[in-house]
Coordinates of C-alpha atoms in Angstrom, one line a residue:
X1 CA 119.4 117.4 100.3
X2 CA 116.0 116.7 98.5
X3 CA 118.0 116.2 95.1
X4 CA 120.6 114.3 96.7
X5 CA 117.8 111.9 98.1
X6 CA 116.2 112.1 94.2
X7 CA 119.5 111.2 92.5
X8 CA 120.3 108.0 94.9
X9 CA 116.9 106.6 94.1
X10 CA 117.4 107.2 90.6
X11 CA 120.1 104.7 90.9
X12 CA 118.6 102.3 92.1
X13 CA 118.8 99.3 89.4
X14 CA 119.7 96.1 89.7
X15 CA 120.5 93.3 87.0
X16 CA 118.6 90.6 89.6
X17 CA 115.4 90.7 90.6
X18 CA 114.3 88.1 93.1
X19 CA 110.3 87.8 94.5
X20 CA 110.9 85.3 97.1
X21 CA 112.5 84.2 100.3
X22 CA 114.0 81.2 99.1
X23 CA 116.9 83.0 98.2
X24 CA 118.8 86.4 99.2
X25 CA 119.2 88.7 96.1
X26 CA 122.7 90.1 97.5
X27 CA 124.6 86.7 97.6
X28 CA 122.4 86.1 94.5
X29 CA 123.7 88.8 93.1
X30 CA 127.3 88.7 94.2
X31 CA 127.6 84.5 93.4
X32 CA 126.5 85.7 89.8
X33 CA 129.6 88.4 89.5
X34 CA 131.7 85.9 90.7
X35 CA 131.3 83.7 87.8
X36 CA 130.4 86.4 84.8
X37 CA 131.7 89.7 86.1
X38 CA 130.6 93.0 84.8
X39 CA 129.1 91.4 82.2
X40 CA 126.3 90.8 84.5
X41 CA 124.9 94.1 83.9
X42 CA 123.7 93.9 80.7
X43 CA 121.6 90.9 81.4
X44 CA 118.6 90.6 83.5
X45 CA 117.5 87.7 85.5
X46 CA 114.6 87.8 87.4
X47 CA 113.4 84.8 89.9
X48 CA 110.0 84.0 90.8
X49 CA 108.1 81.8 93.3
X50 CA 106.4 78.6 92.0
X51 CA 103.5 76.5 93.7
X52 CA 105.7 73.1 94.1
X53 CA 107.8 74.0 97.2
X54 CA 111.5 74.0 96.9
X55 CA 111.8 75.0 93.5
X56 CA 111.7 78.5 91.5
X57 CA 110.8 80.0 88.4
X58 CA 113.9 81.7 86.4
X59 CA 113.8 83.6 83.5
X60 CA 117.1 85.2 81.9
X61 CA 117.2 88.0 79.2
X62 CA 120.8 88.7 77.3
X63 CA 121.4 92.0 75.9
X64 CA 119.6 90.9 72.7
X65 CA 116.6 90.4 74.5
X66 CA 116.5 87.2 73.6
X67 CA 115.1 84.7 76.5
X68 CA 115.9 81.6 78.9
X69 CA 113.0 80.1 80.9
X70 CA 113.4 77.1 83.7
X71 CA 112.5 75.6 86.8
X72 CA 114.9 75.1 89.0
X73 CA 114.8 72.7 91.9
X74 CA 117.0 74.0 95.1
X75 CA 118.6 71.3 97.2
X76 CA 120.1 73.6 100.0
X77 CA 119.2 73.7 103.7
X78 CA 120.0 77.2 104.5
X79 CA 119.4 80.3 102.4
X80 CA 123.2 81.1 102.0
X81 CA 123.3 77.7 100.1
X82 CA 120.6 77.7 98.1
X83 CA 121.3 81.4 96.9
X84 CA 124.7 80.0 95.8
X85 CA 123.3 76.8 94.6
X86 CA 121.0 78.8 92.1
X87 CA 124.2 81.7 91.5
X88 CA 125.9 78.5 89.9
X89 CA 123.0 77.2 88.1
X90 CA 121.5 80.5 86.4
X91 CA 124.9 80.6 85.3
X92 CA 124.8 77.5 83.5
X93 CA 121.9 78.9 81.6
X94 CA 123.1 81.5 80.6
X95 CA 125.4 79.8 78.2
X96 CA 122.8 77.8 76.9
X97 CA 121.2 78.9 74.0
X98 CA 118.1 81.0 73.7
X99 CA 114.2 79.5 74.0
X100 CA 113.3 78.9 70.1
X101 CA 110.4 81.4 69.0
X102 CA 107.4 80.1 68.2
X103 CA 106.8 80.0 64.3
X104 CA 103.8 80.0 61.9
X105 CA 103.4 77.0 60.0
X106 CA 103.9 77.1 56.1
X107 CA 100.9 76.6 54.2
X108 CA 100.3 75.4 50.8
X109 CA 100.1 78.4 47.8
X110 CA 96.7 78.2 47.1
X111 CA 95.3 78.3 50.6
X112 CA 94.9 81.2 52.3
X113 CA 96.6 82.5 55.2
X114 CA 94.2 82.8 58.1
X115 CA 93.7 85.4 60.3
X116 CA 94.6 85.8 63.6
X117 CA 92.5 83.5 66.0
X118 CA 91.1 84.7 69.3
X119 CA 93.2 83.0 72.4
X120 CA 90.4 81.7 74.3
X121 CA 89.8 84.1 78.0
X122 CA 92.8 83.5 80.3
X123 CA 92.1 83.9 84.1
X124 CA 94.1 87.2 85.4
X125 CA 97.7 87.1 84.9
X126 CA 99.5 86.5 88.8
X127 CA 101.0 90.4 89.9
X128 CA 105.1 90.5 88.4
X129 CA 107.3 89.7 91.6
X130 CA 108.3 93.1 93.0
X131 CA 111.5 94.6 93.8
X132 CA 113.6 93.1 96.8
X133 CA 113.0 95.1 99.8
X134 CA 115.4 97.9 100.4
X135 CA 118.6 96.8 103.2
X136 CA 119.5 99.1 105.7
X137 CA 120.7 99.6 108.8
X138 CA 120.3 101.1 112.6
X139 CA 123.0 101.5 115.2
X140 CA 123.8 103.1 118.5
X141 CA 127.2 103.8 119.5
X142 CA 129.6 105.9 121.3
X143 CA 131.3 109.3 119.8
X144 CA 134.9 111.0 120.9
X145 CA 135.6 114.4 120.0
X146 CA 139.4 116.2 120.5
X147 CA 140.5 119.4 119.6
X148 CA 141.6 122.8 121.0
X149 CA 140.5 124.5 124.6
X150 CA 137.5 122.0 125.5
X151 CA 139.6 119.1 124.4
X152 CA 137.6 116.2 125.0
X153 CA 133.7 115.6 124.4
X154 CA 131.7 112.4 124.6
X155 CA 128.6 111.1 123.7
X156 CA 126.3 108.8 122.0
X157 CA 124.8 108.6 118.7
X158 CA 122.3 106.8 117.0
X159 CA 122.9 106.9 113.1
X160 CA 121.0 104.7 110.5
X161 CA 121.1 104.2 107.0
X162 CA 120.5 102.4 103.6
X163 CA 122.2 100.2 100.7
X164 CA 121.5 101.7 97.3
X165 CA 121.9 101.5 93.9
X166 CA 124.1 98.3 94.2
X167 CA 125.3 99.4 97.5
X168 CA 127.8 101.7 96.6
X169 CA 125.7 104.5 98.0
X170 CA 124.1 105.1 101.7
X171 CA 121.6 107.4 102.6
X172 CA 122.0 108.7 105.8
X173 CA 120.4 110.0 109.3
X174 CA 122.3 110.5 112.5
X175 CA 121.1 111.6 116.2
X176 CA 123.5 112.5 118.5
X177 CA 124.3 114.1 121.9
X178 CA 127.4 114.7 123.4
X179 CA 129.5 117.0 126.1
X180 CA 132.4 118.3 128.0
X181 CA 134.2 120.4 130.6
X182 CA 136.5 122.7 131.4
X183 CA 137.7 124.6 134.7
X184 CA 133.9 124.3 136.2
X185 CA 132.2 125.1 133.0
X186 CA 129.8 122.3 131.5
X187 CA 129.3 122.7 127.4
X188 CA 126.5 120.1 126.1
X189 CA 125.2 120.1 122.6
X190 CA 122.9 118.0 120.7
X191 CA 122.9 117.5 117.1
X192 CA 120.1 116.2 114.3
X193 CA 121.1 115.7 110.4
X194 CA 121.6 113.4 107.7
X195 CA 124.3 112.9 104.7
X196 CA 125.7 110.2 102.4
X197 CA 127.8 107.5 102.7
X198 CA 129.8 106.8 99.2
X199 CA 131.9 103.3 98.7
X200 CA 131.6 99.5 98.3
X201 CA 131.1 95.8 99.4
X202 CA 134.8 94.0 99.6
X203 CA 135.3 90.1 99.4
X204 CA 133.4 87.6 98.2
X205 CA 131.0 87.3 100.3
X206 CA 130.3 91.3 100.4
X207 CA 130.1 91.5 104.5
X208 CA 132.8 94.4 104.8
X209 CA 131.6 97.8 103.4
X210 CA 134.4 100.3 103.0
X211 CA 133.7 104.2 102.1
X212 CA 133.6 108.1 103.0
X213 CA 130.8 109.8 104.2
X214 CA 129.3 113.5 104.4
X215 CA 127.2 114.2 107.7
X216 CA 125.8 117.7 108.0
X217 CA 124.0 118.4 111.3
X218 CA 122.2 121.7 113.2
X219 CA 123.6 121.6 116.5
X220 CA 121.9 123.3 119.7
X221 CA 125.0 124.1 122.4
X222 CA 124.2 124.6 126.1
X223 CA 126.8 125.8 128.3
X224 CA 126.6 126.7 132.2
X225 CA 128.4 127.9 135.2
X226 CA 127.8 130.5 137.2
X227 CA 125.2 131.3 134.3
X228 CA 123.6 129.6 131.8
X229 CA 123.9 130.2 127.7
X230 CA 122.7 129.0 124.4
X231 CA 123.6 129.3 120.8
X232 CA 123.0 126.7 117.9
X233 CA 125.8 126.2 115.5
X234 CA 126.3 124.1 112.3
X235 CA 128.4 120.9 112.1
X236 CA 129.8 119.0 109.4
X237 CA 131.4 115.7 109.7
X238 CA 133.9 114.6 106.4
X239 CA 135.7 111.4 106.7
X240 CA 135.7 107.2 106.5
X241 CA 133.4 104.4 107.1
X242 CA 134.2 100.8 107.7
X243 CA 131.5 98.3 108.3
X244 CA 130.6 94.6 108.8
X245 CA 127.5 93.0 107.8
X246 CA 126.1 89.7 109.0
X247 CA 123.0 88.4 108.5
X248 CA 121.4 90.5 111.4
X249 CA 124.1 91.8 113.5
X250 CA 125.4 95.7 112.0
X251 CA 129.4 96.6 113.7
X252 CA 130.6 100.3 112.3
X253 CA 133.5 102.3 112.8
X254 CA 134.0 106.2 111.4
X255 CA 136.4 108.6 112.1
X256 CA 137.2 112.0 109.9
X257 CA 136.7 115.7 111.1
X258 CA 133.8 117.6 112.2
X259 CA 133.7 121.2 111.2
X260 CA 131.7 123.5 113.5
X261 CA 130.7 126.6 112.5
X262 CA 131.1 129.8 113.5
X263 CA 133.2 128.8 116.5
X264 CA 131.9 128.8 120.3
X265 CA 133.4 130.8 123.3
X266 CA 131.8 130.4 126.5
X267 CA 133.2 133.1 129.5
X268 CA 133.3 131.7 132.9
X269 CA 134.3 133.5 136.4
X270 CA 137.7 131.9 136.2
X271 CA 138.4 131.6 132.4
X272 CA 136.6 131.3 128.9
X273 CA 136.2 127.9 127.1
X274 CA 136.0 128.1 123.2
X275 CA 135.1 124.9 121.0
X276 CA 137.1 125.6 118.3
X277 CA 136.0 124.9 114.2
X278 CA 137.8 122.1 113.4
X279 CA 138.1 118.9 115.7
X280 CA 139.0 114.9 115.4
X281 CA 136.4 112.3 116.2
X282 CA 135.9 108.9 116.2
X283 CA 132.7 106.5 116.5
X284 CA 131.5 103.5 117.4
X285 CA 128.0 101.7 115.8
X286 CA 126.3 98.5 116.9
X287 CA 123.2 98.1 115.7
X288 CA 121.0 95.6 113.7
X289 CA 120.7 94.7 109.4
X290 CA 117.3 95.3 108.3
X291 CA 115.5 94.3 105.1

């Protein structure tokens, strides 16, 4: 899990770099494809504060390293519209033509050329606007398991997560606790782990996130009766994700199968219970967008 963890950071690198609130680097980010596609990615634009309020500092780089540079007034009243307001306008410059370099001037044969003057001392260069703070997400919702013998569980969960490297991977941690029963015995279990999420953003507007996701968890099951026993297991959940993403509010849906192993039989007085290895489930998130 470590190197999964070391991988997904890895990839973490995006085209846009944005170091104020003005704006909000994913619809930056996703106005910008819109209009230039995949070409995007071998550019790099990077937006910076300025000290007259309501405008921004933009500098674009093509893939020959050669550089646009302008200040960019912002008209909107909301963030959503002056993050598409500045998609259409970075755009725009970068189809102009590159900022001229500057050049030494010719001098006459018989003077010589002189050296290199001293720039006179320059206060301390402002820090480079830093990366966008990582998006994620934390939710709370219920979980259904079916299967075999104890056929129905129920719980909650509370899972959490994180948009990387251009949100088509998730990081993720889940909490859960859930139980059932069957002719008077009671089987409860609660389960810790973490996994990945592995998909993308759909639409314009990137809100719905569509993907499969790996959830391995250690799993502590308590059953009673007449008698009380205890066993931890190992679960693995394999299957989809769907979820929507507004500015603050987090809805998720997953369903897929969770593999249990080895299998559990717990004997009561009147007959023996066993949670088998394979069973369906289905789960509900509502949580909160953070970042």
């Amino acid at each position: 899990m470590p190197l999964v963890l070391a991988i997904l950071a890895a990839l973490v690198a995006a085209p846009v770099e944005v170091g104020t609130d003005a704006v909000d680097p994913v619809r930056l980010e996703a106005g910008l494809r819109a209009r230039t596609g995949d070409a995007l990615d071998a550019w790099r634009v990077v937006v910076a504060p300025t000290p007259t309020p309501g405008t921004v500092q933009v500098a674009v780089t093509d893939p020959d390293g050669l550089s646009r540079g302008r200040t960019i007034a912002l008209q909107g009243q909301t963030v959503e519209d002056r993050s598409r307001e500045l998609a259409a306008s970075v755009a725009l410059l970068m189809d102009q033509p590159p900022d001229p370099r500057p050049s030494q001037p010719e001098l006459p044969p018989d003077q010589p050329v002189p050296g290199p003057e001293l720039p006179p001392e320059q206060p301390e260069a402002p820090p480079s606007p830093s990366r966008p703070a990582l998006r994620g997400w934390l939710g709370l919702g219920p979980r259904v398991e079916v299967g075999t013998s104890l056929r129905y569980e129920a719980g909650l969960d509370l899972i959490g997560g994180l948009w990387l490297a251009r949100e088509r991977v998730q990081p993720l941690f889940s909490v859960g606790f859930s139980g059932g029963a069957r002719s008077e015995i009671s089987v409860l279990h609660a389960r810790f782990g973490a996994g990945a999420a592995f998909g993308a953003p759909l639409g314009a507007r990137r809100r719905i996130w569509l993907g499969g996701h790996v959830l391995g968890h250690a799993m502590y099951l308590h059953a009673a009766e007449a008698s009380t026993d205890s066993t931890w297991l190992s679960s693995t959940e394999v299957g989809g994700l769907l979820q929507y993403r507004g500015r603050r509010l987090f809805l998720g849906l997953r369903t897929g199968v969770d593999l249990t192993l080895p299998s559990a039989l717990v004997h009561g007085t009147r007959d023996d219970v066993r949670r088998g290895n394979v069973r369906w489930c289905f789960g509900l998130m509502f949580g909160l967008v953070f970042g």
